[in-house]
Coordinates of C-alpha atoms in Angstrom, one line a residue:
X1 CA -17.1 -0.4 -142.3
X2 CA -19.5 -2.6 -140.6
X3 CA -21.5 -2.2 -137.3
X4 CA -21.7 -4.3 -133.9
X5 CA -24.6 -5.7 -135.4
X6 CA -23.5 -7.4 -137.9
X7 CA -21.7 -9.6 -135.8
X8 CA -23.6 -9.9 -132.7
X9 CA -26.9 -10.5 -131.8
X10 CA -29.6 -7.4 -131.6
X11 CA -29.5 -7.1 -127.9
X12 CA -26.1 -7.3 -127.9
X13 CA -24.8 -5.3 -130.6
X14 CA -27.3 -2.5 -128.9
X15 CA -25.8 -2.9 -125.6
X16 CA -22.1 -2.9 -127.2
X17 CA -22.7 0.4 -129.2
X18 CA -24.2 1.6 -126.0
X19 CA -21.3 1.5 -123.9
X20 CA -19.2 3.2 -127.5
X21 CA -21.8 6.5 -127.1
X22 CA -21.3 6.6 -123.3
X23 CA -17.0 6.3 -123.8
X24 CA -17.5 9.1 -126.6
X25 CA -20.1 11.2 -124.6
X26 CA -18.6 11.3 -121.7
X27 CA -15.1 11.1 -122.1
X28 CA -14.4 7.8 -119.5
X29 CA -12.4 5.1 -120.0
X30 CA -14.6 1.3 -120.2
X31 CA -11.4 -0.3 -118.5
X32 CA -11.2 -4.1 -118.0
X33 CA -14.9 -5.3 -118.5
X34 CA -15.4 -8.9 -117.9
X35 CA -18.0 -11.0 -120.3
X36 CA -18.5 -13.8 -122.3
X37 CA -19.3 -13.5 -125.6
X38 CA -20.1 -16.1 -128.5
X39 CA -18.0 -16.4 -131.9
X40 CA -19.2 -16.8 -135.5
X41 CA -19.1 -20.8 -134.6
X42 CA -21.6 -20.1 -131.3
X43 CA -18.4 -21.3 -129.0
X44 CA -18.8 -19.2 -125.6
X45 CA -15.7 -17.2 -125.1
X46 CA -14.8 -15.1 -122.2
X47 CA -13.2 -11.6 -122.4
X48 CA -12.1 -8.3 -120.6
X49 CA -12.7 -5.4 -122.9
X50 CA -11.5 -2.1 -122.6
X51 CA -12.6 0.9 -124.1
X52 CA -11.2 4.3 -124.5
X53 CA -11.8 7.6 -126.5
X54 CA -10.3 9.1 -129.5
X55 CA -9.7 12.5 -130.1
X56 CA -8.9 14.7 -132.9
X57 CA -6.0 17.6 -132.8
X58 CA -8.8 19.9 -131.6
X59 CA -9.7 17.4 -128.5
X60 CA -12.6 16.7 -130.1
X61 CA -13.8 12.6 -129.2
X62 CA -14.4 11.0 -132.7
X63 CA -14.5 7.4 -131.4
X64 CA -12.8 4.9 -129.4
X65 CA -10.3 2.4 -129.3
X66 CA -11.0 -1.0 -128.0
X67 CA -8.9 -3.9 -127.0
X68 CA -10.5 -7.3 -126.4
X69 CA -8.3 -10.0 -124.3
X70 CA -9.1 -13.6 -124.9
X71 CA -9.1 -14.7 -121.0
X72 CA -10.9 -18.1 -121.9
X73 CA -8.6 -20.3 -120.5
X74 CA -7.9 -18.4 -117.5
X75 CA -11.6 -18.5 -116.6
X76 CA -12.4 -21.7 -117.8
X77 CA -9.3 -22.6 -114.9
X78 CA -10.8 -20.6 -112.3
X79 CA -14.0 -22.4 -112.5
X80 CA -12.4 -25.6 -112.1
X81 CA -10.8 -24.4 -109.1
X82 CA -14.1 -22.8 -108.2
X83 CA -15.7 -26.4 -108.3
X84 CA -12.8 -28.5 -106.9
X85 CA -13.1 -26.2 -104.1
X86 CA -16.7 -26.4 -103.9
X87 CA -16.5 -30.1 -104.2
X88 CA -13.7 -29.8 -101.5
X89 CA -16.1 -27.8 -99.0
X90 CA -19.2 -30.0 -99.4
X91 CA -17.1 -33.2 -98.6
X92 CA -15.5 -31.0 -95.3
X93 CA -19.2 -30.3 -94.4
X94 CA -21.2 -33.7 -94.2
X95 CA -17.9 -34.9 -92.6
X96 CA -19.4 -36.0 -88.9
X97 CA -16.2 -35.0 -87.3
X98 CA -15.4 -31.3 -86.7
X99 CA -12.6 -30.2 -89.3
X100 CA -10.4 -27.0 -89.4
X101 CA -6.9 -25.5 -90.3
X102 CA -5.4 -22.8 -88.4
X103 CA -2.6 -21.0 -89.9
X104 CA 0.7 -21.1 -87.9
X105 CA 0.2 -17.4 -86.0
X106 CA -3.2 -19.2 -85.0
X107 CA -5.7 -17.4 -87.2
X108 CA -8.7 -19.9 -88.2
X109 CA -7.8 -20.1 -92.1
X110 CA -11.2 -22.2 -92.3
X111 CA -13.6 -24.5 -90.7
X112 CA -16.5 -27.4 -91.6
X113 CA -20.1 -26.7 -90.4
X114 CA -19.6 -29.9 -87.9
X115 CA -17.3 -27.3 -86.4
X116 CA -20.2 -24.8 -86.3
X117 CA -22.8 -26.3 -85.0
X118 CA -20.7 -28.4 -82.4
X119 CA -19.4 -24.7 -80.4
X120 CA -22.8 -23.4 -81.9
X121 CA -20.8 -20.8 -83.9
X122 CA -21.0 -19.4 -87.7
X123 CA -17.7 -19.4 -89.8
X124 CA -17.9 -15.9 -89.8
X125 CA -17.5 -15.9 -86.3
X126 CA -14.3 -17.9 -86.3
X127 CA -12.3 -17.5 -89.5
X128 CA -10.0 -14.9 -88.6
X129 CA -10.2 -15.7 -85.0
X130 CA -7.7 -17.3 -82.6
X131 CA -8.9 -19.7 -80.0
X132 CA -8.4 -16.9 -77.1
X133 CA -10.8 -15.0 -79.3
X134 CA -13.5 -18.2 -79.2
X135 CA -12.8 -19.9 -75.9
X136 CA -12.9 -18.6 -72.6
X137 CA -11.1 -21.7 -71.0
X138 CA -7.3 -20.3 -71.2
X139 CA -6.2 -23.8 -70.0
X140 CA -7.6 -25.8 -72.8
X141 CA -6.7 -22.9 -75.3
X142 CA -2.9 -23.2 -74.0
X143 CA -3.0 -26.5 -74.7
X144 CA -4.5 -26.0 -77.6
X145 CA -1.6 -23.7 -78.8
X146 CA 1.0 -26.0 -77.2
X147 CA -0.4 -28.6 -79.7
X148 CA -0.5 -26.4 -82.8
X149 CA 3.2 -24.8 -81.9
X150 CA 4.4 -28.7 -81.7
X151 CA 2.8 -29.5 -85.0
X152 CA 4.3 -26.5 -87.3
X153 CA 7.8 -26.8 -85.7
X154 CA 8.0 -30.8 -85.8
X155 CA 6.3 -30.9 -89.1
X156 CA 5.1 -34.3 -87.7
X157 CA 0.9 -34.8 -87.0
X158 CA 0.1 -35.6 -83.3
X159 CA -3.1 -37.9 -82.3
X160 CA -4.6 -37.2 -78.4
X161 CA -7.8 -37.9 -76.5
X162 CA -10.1 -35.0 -75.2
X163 CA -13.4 -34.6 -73.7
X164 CA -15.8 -31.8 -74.3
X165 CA -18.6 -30.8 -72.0
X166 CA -21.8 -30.3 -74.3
X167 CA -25.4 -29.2 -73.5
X168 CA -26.0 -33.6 -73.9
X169 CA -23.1 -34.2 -71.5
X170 CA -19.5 -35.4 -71.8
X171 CA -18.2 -36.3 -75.1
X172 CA -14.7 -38.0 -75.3
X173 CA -13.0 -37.0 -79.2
X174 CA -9.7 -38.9 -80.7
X175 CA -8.2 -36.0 -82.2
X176 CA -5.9 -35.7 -85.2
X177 CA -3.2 -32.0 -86.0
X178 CA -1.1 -32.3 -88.8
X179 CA 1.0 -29.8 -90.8
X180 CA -0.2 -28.4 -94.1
X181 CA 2.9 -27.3 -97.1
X182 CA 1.9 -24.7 -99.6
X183 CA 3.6 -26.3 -103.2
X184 CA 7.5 -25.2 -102.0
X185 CA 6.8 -27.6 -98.9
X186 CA 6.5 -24.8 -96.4
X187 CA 4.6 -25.5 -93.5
X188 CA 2.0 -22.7 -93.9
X189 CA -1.0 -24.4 -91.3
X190 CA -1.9 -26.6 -88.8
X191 CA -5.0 -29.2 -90.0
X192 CA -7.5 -30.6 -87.6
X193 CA -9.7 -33.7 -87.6
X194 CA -11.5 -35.2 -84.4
X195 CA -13.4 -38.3 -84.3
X196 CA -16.5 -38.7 -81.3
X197 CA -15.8 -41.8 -79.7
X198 CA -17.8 -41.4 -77.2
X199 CA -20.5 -44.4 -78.1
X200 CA -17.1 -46.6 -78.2
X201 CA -15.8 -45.6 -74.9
X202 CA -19.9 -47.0 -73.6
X203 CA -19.5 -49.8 -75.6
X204 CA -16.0 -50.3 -74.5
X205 CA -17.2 -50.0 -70.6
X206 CA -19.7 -52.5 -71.2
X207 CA -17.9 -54.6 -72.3
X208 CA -15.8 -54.7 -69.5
X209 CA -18.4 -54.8 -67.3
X210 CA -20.1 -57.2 -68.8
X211 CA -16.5 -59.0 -68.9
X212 CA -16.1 -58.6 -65.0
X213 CA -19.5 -59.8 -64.7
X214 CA -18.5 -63.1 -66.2
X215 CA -15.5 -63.4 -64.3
X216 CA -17.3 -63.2 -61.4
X217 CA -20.3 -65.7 -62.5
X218 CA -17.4 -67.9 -63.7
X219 CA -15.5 -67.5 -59.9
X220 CA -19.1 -68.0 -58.8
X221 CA -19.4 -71.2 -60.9
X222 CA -16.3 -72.9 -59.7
X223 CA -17.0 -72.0 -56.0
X224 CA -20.1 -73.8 -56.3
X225 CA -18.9 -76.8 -58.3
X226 CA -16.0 -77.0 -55.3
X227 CA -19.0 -76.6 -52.7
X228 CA -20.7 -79.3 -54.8
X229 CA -17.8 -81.7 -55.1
X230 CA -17.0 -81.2 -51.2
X231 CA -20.8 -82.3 -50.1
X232 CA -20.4 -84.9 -51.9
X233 CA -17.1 -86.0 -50.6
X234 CA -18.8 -85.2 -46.9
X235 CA -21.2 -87.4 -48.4
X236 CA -19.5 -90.3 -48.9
X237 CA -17.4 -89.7 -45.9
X238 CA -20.8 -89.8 -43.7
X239 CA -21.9 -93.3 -45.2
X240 CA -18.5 -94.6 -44.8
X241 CA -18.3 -93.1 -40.9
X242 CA -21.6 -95.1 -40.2
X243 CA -19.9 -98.3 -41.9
X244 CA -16.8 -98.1 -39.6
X245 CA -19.2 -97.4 -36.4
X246 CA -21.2 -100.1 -36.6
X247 CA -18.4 -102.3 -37.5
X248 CA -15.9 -101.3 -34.8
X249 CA -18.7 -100.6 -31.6
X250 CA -18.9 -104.6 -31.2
X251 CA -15.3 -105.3 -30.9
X252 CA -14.7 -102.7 -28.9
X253 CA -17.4 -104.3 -26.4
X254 CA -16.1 -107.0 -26.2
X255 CA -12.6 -106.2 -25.6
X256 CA -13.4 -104.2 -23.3
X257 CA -15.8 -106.6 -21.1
X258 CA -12.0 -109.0 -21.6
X259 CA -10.1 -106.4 -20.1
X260 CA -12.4 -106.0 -16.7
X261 CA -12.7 -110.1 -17.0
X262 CA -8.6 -109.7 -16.6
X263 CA -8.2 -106.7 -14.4
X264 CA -9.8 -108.9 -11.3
X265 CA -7.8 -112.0 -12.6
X266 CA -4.5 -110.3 -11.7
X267 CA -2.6 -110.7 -8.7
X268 CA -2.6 -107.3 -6.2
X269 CA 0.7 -106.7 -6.7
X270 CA 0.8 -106.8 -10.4
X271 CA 1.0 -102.9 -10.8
X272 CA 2.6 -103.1 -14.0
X273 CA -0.3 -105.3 -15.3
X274 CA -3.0 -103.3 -13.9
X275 CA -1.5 -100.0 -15.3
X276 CA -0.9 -101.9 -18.7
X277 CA -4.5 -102.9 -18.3
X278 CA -5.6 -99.1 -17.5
X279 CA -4.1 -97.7 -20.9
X280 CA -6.1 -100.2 -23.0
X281 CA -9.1 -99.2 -21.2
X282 CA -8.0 -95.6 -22.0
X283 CA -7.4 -96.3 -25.3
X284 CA -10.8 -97.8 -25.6
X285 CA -12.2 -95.0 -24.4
X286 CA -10.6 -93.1 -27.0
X287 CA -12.3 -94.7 -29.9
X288 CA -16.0 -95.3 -28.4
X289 CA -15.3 -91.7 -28.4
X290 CA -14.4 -91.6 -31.9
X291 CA -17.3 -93.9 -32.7
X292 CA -19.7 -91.7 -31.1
X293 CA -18.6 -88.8 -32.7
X294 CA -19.1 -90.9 -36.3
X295 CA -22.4 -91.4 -35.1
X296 CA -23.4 -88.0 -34.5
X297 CA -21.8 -87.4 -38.0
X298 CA -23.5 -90.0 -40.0
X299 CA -26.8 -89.7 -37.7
X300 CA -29.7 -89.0 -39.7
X301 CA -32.4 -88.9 -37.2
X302 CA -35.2 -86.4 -36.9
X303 CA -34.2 -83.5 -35.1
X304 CA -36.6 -82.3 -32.3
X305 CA -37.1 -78.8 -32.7
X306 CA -38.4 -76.5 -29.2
X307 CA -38.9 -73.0 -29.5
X308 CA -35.3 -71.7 -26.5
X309 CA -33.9 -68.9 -25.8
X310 CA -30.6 -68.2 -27.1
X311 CA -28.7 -66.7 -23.8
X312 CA -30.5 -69.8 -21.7
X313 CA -28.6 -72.3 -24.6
X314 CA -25.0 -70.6 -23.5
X315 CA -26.1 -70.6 -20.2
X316 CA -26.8 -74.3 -20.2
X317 CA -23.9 -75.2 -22.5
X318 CA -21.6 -73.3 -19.5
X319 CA -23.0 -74.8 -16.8
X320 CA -22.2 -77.9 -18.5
X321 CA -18.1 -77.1 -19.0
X322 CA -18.0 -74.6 -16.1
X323 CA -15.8 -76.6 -14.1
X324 CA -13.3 -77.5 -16.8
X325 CA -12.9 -73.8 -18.0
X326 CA -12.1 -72.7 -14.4
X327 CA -9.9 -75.5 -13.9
X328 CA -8.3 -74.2 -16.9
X329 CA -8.1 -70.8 -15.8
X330 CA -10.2 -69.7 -18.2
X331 CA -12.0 -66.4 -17.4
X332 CA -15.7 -66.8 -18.6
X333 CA -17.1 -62.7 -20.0
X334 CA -20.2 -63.9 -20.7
X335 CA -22.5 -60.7 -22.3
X336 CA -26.4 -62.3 -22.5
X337 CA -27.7 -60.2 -25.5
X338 CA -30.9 -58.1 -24.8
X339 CA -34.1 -58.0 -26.3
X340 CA -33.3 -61.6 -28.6
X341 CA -36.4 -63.8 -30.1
X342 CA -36.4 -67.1 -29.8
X343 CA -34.6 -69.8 -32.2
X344 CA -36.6 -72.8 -33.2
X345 CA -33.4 -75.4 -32.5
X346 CA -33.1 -79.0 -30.8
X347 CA -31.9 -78.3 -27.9
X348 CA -29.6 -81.1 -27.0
X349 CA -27.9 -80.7 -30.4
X350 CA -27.2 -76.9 -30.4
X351 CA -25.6 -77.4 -26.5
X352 CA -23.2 -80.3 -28.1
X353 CA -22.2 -77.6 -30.8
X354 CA -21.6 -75.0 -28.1
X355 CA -20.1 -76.9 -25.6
X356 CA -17.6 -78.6 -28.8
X357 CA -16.5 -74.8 -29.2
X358 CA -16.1 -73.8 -25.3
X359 CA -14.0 -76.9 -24.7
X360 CA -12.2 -75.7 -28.6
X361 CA -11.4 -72.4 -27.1
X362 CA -10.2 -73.9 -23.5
X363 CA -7.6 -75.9 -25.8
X364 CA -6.5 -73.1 -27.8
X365 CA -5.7 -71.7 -24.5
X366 CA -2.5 -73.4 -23.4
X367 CA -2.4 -71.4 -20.2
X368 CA -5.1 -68.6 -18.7
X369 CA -7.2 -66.7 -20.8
X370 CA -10.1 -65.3 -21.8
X371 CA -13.2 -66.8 -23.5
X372 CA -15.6 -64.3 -24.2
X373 CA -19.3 -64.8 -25.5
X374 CA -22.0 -62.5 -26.9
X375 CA -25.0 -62.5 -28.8
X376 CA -27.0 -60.5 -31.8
X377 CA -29.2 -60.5 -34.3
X378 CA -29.3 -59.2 -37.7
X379 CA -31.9 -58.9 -40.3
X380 CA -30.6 -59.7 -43.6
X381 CA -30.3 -57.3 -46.7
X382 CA -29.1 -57.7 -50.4
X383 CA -28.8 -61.4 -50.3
X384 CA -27.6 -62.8 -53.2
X385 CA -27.8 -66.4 -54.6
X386 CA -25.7 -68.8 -53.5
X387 CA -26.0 -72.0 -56.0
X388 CA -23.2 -73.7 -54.0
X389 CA -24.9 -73.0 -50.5
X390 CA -25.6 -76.7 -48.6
X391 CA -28.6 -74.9 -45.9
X392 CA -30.8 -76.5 -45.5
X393 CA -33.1 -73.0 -46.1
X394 CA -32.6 -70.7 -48.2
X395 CA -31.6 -67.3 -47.1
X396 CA -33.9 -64.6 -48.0
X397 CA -34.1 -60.7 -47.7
X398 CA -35.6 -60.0 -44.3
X399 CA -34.8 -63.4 -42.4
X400 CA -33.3 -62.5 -39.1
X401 CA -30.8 -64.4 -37.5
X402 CA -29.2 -64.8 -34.1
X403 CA -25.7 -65.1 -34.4
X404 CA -23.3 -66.5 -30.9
X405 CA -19.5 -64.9 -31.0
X406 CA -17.5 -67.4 -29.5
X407 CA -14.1 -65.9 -28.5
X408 CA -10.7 -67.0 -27.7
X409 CA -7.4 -65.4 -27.1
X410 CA -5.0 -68.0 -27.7
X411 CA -2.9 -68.2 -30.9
X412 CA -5.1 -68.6 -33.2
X413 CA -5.6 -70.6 -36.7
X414 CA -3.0 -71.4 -38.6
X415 CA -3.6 -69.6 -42.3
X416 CA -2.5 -72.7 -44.3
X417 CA -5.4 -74.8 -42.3
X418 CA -8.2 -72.5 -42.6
X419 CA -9.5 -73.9 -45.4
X420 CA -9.3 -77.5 -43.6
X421 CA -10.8 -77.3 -40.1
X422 CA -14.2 -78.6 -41.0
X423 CA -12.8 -81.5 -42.7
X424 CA -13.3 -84.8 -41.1
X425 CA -10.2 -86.2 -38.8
X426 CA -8.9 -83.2 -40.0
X427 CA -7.1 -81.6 -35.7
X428 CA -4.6 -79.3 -35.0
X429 CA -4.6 -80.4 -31.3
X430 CA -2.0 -82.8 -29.8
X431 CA -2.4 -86.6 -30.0
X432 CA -5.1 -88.1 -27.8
X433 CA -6.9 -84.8 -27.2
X434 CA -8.8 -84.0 -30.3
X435 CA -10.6 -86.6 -32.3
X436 CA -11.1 -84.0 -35.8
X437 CA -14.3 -85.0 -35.5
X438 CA -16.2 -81.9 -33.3
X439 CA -16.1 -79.3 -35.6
X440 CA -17.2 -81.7 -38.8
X441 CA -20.4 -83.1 -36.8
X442 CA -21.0 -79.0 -35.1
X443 CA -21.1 -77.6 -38.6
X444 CA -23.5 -79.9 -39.9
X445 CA -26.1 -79.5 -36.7
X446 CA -25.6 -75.7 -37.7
X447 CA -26.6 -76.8 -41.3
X448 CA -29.8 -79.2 -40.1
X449 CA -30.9 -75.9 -38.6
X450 CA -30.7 -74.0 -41.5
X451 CA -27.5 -72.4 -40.0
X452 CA -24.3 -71.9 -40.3
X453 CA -20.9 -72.4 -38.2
X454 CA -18.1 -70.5 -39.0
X455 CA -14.3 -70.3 -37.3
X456 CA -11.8 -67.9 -38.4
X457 CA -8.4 -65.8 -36.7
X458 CA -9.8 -62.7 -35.1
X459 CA -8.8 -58.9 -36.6
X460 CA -7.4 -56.9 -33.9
X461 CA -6.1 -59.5 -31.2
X462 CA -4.9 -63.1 -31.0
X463 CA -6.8 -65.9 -31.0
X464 CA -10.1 -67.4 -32.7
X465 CA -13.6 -66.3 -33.3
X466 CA -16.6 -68.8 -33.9
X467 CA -19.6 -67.5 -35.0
X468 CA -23.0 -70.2 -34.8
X469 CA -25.6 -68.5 -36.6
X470 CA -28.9 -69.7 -36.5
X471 CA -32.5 -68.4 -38.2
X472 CA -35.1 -67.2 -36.2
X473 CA -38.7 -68.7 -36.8

């Protein structure tokens, strides 16, 4: 007996009793209406209504029949799920990786907007779609499926590298596809995460260049402590060599004015005597030889320095051995280089150097060769710093040197005594020919000059190859 408004508010009863004169006027069913109304109590409740006409035996409509279904609960659930998944999505979204599941025909079953904005796409575009739909590369989108298909049959994720061209360049992604169950455990989607790396990988190659860097300043390091360690040891040696000269050059005087005091003391036919007496003075020989080369070693006098040309310096230096070499059988291709400045050098010293390495190659030679000799110049570029280097000068960008091939064609150097040649003593020649002193005293005239002298096995043929290099002033 009572009326909507006596339970309802005013705009509510009036919009209740409303929809009653619209079900009775018109005849149509109100079916499932969905609102929320409030109780007695004022606690919110949510409800589907439905409302239907009443009619009399004549068919007239004399009111309606409604039926109200408590669907609180139900709601009040699909709100939750409504904000879990909202929750859910706004997590996906500030993610900074690109995110997605696919379901297993392929179909995008949803996407983050890291996604979006990465293959500058809405989600409209892609759910729905299959890669071939989105990509034009059919390679990448076959591997792509490959991945997927591997995923929802193995039921196991998968982790790979990629690169993606973008409109800022290469970016390299560590990429994540695993399988996704509905509650029975069925596989119903593939899942996708991938993580830029790309500022790692840069970080990572710096590192290792900066890694090789210090390998190389280490190797760089210990070259130059060796370098170090050896002029000091050539050091040492040099003090010592002037020692042992000076000490031996007096006794060897005077045994050798005894010998020609007893060579006119023996009797003419005493040929055994005067050949006994003929090795001594041989021997003697030897080592005033060996003291003079000490000498030059340990000689610290002041170089004079002329203003020659190079080819006249070989020229000289031949004329001085000439006879020897052809003796040898030693063919002389002598090519004078054209166009050369000047070297600022002491003459007498770069001629011993030369003249050391002629008479070097004639040895190497056992039997008829070849020595050939040309001449260049370079202008240097790039030059890096050598904290080990014993120049006397520095070399610089734009210095240009003359550099003297010296060429041989006999056997060549022995690998195992590269590393030795310069050493003093140090000969690979037979016993009474070679004092290991020619090549120790040549390289440091080269270094006076702010030179260099340098001996190694030549590339395409047999034999040895000196280069004197000296800087033009």
């Amino acid at each position: 007996g009572l009326t909507p408004y006596d339970f309802y508010p005013n705009d509510i009863a009036a919009r209740y009793l409303k929809e009653d004169i619209r079900v009775i006027n018109t005849g149509e069913t109100l079916a499932n209406h969905a609102h929320s109304v409030e109780n007695a109590k004022g606690i919110k409740r949510y409800v589907i209504t439905t409302k239907v006409p009443v009619s009399d035996q004549g068919g007239n409509v004399f009111g309606i029949l409604g039926i109200n279904r408590d669907v609180t609960r139900q709601e009040q659930a699909r709100e939750a799920l409504r904000q879990t998944e909202h929750r859910m999505q706004e997590i996906v979204d500030n993610s900074p990786s690109p995110m997605y599941a696919k379901a297993v025909s392929g179909e995008y079953l949803m996407v983050n907007r890291r996604f979006e904005e990465l293959f500058s796409l809405k989600v409209g575009d892609i759910v729905g779609k299959t890669d071939s739909d989105i990509f034009s590369d059919t390679q990448k989108v076959k591997a792509l499926r490959e991945k997927d298909i591997l995923v929802a049959t193995s039921g196991q994720p998968v982790q790979f590298d990629e690169v993606l061209k973008l409109d800022d360049g290469g970016h390299a992604y560590v990429s994540t596809k695993f399988p996704m169950r509905n509650l029975a455990g069925e596989i119903y989607a593939v899942g996708g995460i991938s993580t830029d790396i790309t500022d790692r990988k840069h970080a990572e190659e710096k590192l290792k260049n900066l890694n090789q860097e210090l390998i190389k300043t280490h190797e760089n390091l210990t070259s130059a402590h060796e370098q170090l360690i050896q002029a000091e040891k050539m050091e040492s040696v040099g003090r010592l060599a002037a020692g042992v000269a000076h000490e031996v050059k007096n006794p060897l005087a005077m045994i050798s004015m005894g010998l020609e005091h007893l060579v006119h003391r023996l009797p003419e036919n005493d040929t055994q005597g005067k050949e006994t007496i003929d090795r001594m003075q041989n021997g003697i020989e030897r080592a005033k030889k060996i003291v003079r080369g000490l000498v030059d070693y340990s000689s610290d006098r002041k170089l004079e320095f002329q203003s020659h040309d190079p080819n006249q310096l070989v020229s000289n230096s031949l004329d001085l051995v000439g006879y020897q070499l052809k003796k040898h059988g030693v063919i002389i291709d002598f090519k004078p280089g054209e166009d050369l400045p000047n070297v600022h050098v002491d003459q007498t010293k770069i001629e011993q150097v030369l003249v050391n390495l002629f008479m070097n190659a004639m040895h190497a030679m056992e039997t008829e060769g070849t020595l050939t000799i040309h001449i260049d110049q370079i202008t240097l570029k790039d030059v890096k710093h050598d904290q080990g280097s014993r120049l006397r000068e520095r070399r610089r960008n734009g210095d240009r040197l003359i550099r003297i091939y010296v060429k041989d064609t006999g056997k060549g150097i022995p690998v195992n005594v590269l590393n030795k040649i310069f050493d003093p003593f140090f000969t690979t020649k037979a016993t009474g020919i070679g004092t290991g002193l020619g090549l120790t005293v040549s390289k440091k005239i080269a270094e006076l000059h702010g030179g260099d002298l340098s001996l190694t096995n030549r590339n395409h043929s047999s034999g040895a190859c000196a280069v004197l290099t000296l800087k033009v002033i």
